[in-house]
mmCIF file of C-alpha atoms in Angstrom:
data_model
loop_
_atom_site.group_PDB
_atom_site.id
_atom_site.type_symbol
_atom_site.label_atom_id
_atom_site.label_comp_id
_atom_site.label_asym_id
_atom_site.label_seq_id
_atom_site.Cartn_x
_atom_site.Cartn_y
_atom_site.Cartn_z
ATOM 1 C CA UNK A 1 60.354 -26.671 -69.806
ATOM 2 C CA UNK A 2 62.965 -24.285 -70.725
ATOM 3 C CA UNK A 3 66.719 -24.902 -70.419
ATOM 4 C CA UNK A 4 66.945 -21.858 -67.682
ATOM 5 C CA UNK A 5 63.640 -23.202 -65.900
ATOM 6 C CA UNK A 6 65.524 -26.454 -65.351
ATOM 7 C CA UNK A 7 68.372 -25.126 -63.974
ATOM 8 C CA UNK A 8 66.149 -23.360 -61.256
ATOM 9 C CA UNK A 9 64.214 -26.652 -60.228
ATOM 10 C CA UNK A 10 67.509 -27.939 -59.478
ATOM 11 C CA UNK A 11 69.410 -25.679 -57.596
ATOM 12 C CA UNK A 12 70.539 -26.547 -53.680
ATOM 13 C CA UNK A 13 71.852 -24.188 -51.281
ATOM 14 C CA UNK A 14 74.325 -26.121 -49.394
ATOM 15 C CA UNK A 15 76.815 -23.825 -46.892
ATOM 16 C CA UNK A 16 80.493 -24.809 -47.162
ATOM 17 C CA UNK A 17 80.601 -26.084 -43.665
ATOM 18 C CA UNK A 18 77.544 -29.037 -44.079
ATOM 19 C CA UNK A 19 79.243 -32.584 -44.426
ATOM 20 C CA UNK A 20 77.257 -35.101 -46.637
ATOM 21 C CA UNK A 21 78.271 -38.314 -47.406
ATOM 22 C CA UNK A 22 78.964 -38.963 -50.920
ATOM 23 C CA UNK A 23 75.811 -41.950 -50.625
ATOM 24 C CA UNK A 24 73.222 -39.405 -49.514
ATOM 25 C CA UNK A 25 70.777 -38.461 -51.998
ATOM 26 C CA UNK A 26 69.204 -34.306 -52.036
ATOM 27 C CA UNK A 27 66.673 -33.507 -54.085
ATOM 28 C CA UNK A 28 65.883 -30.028 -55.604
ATOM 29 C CA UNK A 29 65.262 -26.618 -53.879
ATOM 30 C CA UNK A 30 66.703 -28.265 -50.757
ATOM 31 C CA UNK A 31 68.720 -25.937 -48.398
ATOM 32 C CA UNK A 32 71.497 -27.472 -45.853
ATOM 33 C CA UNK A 33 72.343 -24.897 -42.755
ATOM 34 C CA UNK A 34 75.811 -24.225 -41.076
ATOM 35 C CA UNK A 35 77.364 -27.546 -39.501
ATOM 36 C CA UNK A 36 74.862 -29.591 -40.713
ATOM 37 C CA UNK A 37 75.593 -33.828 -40.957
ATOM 38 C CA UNK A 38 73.860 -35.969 -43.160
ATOM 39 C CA UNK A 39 74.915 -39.771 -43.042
ATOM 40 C CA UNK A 40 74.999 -42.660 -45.652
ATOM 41 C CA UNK A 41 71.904 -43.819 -47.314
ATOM 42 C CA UNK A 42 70.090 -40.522 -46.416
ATOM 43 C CA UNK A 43 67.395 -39.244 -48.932
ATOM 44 C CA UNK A 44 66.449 -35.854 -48.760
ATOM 45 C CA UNK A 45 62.959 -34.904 -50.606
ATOM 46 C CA UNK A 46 62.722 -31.371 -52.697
ATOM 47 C CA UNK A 47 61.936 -28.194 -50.851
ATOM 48 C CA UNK A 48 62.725 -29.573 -47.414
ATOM 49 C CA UNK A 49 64.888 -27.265 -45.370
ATOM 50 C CA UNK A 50 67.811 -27.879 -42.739
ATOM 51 C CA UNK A 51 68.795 -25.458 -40.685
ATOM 52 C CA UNK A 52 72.165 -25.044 -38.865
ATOM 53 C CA UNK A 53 73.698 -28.053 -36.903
ATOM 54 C CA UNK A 54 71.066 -30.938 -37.548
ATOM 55 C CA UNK A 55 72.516 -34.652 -37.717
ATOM 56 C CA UNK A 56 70.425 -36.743 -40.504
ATOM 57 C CA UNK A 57 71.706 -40.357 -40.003
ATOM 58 C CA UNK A 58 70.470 -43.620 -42.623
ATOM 59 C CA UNK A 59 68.725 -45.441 -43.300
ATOM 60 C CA UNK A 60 66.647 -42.373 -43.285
ATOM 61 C CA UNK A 61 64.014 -41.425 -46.462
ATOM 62 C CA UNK A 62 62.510 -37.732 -45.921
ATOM 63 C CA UNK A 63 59.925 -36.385 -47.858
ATOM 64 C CA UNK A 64 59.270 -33.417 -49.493
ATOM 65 C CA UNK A 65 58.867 -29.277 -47.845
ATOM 66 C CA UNK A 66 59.883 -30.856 -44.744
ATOM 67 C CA UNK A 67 61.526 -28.551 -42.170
ATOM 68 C CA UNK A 68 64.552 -29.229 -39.299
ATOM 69 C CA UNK A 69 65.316 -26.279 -37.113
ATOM 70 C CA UNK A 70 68.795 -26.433 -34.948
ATOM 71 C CA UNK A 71 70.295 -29.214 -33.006
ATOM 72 C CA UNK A 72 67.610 -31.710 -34.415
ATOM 73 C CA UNK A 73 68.731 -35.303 -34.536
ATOM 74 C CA UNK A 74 67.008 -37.561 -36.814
ATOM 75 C CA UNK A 75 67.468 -40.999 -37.903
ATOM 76 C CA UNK A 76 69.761 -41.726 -34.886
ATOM 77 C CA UNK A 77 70.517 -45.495 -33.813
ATOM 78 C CA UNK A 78 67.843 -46.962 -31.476
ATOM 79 C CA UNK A 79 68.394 -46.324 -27.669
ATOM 80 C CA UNK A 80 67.713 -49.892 -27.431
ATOM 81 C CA UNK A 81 70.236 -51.817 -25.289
ATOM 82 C CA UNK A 82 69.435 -55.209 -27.617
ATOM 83 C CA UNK A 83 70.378 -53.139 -31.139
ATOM 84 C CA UNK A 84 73.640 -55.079 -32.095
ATOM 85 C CA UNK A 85 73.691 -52.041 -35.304
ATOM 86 C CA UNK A 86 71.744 -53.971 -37.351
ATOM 87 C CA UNK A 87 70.354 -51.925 -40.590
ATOM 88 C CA UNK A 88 67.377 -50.334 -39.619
ATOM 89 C CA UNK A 89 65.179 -47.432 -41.251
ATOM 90 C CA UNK A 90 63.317 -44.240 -40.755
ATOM 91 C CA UNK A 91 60.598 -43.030 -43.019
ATOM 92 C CA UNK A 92 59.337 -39.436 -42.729
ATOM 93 C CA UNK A 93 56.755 -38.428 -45.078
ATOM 94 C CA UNK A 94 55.822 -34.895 -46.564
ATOM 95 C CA UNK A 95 55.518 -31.483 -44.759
ATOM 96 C CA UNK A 96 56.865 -32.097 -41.841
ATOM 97 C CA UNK A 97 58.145 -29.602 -39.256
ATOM 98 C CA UNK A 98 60.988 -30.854 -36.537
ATOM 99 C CA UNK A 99 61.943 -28.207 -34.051
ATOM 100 C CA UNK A 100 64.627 -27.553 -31.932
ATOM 101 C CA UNK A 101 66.799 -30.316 -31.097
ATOM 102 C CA UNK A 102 63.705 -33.086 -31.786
ATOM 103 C CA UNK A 103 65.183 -36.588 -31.502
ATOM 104 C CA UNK A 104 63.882 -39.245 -33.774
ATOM 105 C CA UNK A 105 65.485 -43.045 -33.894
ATOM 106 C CA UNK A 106 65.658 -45.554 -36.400
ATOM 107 C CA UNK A 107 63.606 -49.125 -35.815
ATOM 108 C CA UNK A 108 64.770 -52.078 -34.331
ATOM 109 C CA UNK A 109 65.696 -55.516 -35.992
ATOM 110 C CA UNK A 110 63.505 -56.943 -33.688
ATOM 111 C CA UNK A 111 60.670 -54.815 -33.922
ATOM 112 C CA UNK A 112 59.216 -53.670 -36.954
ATOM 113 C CA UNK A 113 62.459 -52.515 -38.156
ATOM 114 C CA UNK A 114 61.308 -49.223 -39.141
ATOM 115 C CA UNK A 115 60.339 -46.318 -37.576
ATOM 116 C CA UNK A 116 57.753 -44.198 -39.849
ATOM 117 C CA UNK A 117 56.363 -40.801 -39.727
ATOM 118 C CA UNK A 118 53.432 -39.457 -42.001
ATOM 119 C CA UNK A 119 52.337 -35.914 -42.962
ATOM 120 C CA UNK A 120 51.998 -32.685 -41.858
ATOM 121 C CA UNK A 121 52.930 -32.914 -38.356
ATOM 122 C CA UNK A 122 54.308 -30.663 -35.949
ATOM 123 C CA UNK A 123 56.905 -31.932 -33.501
ATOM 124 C CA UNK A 124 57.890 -29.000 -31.150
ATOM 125 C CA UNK A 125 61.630 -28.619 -29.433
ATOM 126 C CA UNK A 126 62.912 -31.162 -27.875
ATOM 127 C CA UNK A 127 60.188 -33.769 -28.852
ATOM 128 C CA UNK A 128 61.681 -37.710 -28.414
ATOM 129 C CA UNK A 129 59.902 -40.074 -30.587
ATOM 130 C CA UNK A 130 61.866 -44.096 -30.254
ATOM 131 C CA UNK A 131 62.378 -46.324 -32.242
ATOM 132 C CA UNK A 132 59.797 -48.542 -34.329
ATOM 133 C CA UNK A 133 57.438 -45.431 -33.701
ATOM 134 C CA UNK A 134 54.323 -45.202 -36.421
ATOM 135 C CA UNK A 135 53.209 -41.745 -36.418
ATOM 136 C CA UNK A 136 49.895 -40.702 -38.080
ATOM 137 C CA UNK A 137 49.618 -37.530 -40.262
ATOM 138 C CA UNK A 138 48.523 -34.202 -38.724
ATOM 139 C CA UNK A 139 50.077 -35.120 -35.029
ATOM 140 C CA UNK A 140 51.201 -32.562 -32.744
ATOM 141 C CA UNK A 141 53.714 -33.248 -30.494
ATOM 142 C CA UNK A 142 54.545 -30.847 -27.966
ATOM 143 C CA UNK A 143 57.679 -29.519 -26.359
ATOM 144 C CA UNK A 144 59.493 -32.099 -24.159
ATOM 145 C CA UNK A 145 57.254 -35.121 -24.764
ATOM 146 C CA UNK A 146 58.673 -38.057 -25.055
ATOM 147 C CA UNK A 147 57.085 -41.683 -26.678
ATOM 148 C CA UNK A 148 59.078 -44.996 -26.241
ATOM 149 C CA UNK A 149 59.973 -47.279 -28.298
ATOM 150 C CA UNK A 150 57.198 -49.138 -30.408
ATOM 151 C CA UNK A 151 54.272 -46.318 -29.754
ATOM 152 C CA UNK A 152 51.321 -46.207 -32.601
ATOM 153 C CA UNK A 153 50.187 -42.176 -32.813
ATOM 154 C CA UNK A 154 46.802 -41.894 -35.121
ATOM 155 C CA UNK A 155 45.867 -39.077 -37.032
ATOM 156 C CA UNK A 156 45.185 -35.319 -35.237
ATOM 157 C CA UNK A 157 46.116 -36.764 -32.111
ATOM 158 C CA UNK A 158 47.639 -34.126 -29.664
ATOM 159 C CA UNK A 159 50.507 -34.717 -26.843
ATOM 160 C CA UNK A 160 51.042 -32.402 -24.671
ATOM 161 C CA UNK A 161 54.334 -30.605 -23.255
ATOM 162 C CA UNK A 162 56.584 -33.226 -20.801
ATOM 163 C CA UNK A 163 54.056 -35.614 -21.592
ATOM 164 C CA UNK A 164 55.308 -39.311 -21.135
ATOM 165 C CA UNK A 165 53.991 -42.627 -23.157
ATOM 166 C CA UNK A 166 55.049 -45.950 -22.646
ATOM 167 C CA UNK A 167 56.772 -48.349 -25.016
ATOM 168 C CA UNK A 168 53.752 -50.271 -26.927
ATOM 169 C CA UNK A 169 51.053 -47.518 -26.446
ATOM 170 C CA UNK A 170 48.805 -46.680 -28.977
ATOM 171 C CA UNK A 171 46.810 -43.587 -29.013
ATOM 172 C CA UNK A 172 43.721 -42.596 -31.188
ATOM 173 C CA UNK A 173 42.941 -40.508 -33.695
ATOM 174 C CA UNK A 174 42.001 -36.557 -32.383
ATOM 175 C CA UNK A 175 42.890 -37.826 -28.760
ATOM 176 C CA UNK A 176 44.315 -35.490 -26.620
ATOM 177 C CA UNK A 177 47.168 -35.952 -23.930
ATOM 178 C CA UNK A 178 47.481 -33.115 -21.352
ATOM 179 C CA UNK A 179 50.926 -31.823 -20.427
ATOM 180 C CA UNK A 180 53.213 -33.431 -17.938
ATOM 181 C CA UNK A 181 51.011 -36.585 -18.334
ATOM 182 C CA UNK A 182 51.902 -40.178 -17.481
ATOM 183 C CA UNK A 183 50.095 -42.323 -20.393
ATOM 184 C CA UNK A 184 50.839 -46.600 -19.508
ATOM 185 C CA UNK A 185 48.019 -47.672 -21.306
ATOM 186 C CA UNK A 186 46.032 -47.636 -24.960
ATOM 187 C CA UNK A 187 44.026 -44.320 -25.550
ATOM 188 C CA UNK A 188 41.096 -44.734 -27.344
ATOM 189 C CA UNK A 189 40.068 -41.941 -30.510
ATOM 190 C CA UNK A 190 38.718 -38.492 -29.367
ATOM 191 C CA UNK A 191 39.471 -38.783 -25.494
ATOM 192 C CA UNK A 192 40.539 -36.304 -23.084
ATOM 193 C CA UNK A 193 43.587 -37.420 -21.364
ATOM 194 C CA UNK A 194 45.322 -35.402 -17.963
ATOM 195 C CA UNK A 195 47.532 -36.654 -15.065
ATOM 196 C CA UNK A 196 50.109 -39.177 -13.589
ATOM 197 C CA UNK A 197 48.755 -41.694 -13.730
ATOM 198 C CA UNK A 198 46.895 -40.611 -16.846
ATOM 199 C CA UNK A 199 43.011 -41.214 -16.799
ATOM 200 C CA UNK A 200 40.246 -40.175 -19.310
ATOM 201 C CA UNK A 201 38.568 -36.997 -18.560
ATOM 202 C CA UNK A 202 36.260 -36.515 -21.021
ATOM 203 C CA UNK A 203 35.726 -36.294 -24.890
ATOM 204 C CA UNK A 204 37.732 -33.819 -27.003
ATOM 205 C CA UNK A 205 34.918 -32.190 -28.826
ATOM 206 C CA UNK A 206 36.295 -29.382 -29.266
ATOM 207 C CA UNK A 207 38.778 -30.692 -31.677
ATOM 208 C CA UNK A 208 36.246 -32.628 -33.156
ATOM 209 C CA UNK A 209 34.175 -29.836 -33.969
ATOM 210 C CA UNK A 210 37.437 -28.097 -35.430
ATOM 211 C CA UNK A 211 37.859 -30.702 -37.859
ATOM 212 C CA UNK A 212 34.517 -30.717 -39.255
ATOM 213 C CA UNK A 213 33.206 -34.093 -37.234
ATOM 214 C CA UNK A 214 28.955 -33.515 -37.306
ATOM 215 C CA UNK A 215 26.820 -32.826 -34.226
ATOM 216 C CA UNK A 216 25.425 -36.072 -34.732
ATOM 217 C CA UNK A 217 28.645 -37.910 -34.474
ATOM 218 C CA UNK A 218 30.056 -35.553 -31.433
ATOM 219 C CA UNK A 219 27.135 -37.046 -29.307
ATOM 220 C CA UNK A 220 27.691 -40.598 -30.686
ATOM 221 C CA UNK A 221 31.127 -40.318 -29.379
ATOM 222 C CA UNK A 222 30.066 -38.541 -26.176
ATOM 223 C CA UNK A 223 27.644 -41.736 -25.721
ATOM 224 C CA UNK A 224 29.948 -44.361 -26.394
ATOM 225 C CA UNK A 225 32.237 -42.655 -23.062
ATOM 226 C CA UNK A 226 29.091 -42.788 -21.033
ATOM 227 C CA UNK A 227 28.994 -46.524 -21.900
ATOM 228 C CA UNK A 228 32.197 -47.395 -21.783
ATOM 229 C CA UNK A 229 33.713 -45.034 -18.621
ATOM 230 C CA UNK A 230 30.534 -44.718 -16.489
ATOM 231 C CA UNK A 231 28.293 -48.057 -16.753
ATOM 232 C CA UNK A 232 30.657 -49.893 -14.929
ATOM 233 C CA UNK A 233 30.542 -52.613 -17.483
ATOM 234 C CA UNK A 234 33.429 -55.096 -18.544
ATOM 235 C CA UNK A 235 35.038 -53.780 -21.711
ATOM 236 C CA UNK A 236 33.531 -56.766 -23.559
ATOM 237 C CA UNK A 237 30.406 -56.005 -22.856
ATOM 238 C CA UNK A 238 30.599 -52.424 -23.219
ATOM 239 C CA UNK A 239 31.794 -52.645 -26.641
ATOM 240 C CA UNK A 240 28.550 -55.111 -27.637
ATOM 241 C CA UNK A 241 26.548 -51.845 -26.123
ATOM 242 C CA UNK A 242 28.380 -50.020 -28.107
ATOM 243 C CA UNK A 243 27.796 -51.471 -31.328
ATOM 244 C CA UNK A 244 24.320 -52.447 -31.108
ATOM 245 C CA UNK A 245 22.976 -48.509 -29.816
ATOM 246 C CA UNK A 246 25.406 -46.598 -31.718
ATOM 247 C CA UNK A 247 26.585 -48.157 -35.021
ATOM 248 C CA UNK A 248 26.173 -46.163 -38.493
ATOM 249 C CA UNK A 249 29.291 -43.842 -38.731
ATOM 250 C CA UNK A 250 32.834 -44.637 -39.476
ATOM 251 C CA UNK A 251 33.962 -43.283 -36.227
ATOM 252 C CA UNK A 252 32.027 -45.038 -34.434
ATOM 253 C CA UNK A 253 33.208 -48.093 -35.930
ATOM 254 C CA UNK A 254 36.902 -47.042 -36.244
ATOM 255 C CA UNK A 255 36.040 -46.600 -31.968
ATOM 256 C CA UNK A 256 35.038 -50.134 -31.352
ATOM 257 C CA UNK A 257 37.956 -51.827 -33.652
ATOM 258 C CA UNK A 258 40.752 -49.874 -31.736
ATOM 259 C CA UNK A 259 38.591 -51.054 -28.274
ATOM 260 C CA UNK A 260 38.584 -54.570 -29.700
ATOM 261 C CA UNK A 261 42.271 -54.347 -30.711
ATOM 262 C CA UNK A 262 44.020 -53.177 -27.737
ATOM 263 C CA UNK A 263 46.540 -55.250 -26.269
ATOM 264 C CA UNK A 264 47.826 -53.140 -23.131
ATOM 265 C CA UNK A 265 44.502 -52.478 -22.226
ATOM 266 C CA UNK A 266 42.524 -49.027 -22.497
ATOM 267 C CA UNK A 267 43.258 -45.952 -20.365
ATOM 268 C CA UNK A 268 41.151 -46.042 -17.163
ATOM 269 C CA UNK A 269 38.361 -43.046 -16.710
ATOM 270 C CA UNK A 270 37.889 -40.386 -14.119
ATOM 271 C CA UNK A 271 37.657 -42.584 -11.082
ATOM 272 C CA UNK A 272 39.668 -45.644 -11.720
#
């Protein structure tokens, strides 16, 4: 590499009127907005971008081509009346997009101490995710939903706008939460989610069939709901129906763990 190509990888624009502290770490081709804040033990990957006025407080790692728009407050302390400002973390992951004024807190000492973010999601303005929060890659998250404190979000999963989830909830991969909804319980992978309270309405195939899942596996999917919201049987018996009609795919199988798993309980269907 030449001398001049070097010099390029490295460069930062910082504007005079950003205060980092002299711990922080920024990596190359990062730019720093107006007013911007970035705390001790901060890491900043290459490429990402802050815009004006966002407040980066550490433990905090970011990845790479990761993008903050204004008023966004990441790595905050924990809104958790028990944190005595014990050293906690946030880990975000690679090409990531925070929008307006997003709020994202650090873990808890006595929860998993970390709260951790993959790739490639999309959390829109004024998006809350808590502390001790493990969010999947390829998440949307829409504008005004908020997840407490110690919520599990799987891959491709969708929340919608106002949306509410409760501290411990875990939702599934490519399940979908309508706006304004009131989500107290588990959410298994690929359901259809709407109201307060929050009830399965159905199977989200069309997001299924947008991410390449086959036909064959859309109807598996669609047949494990039949079992498990409309035969009326106890959830340990509907997951042995499950398994011995419809095992063979991944999904299937990645169903039936996160059934078996649950420790709030599964989301109730259309007429519970």
């Amino acid at each position: 590499m030449k001398a001049t190509e070097t010099r390029s990888f490295r460069v930062r624009k910082i504007h005079a009127t950003a205060v980092i502290h002299p711990s922080a770490v920024i990596g190359s081709n990062v730019t720093i907005g107006p007013y911007c804040v970035i705390g001790e033990d901060v890491v900043i990957g290459d490429y990402t971008r802050l815009n004006s006025h966002v407040v980066i407080e550490g433990p905090t790692v970011i990845g790479q081509n990761c993008t903050f728009s204004s008023g966004a407050m990441i790595g905050v302390e924990p809104q958790d009346l028990k944190h005595n400002g014990e050293k906690t973390s946030l880990v975000i992951g690679d090409n990531n997009v925070f929008r307006e004024f997003v709020t994202v807190a650090r873990g808890t000492a006595g929860g998993r101490g970390e709260t951790r973010i993959g790739n490639d999601n999309y959390i829109m303005s004024y998006g809350h995710i808590a502390h001790d929060c493990v969010i999947g890659s390829n998440v949307i998250i829409t504008g005004g939903a908020a997840l407490a404190g110690h919520c599990q979000v799987d891959d491709y999963a969708i929340i919608g706008g106002l949306a509410g989830v409760h501290q411990f909830v875990k939702i599934g991969k490519m399940a979908m939460i309508g706006g304004m909804a009131k989500v107290t319980r588990d959410v298994p992978p690929y359901m259809l989610v709407d109201g307060n309270p929050a009830h399965v309405i159905g199977v989200n195939i069309v997001g299924m069939r947008r991410h390449g899942t086959s036909k064959e596996v859309r109807e598996a999917v669609k047949r494990a709901y039949r079992i498990l919201y409309d035969s009326n049987l106890p959830l340990a018996k509907a997951i042995g129906k499950i398994e011995s009609e419809l095992s063979g795919s991944p999904e299937i199988a990645a169903f039936v763990e996160f059934l078996k798993s649950t420790t709030r309980g599964i989301i109730g269907g259309k007429l519970s």
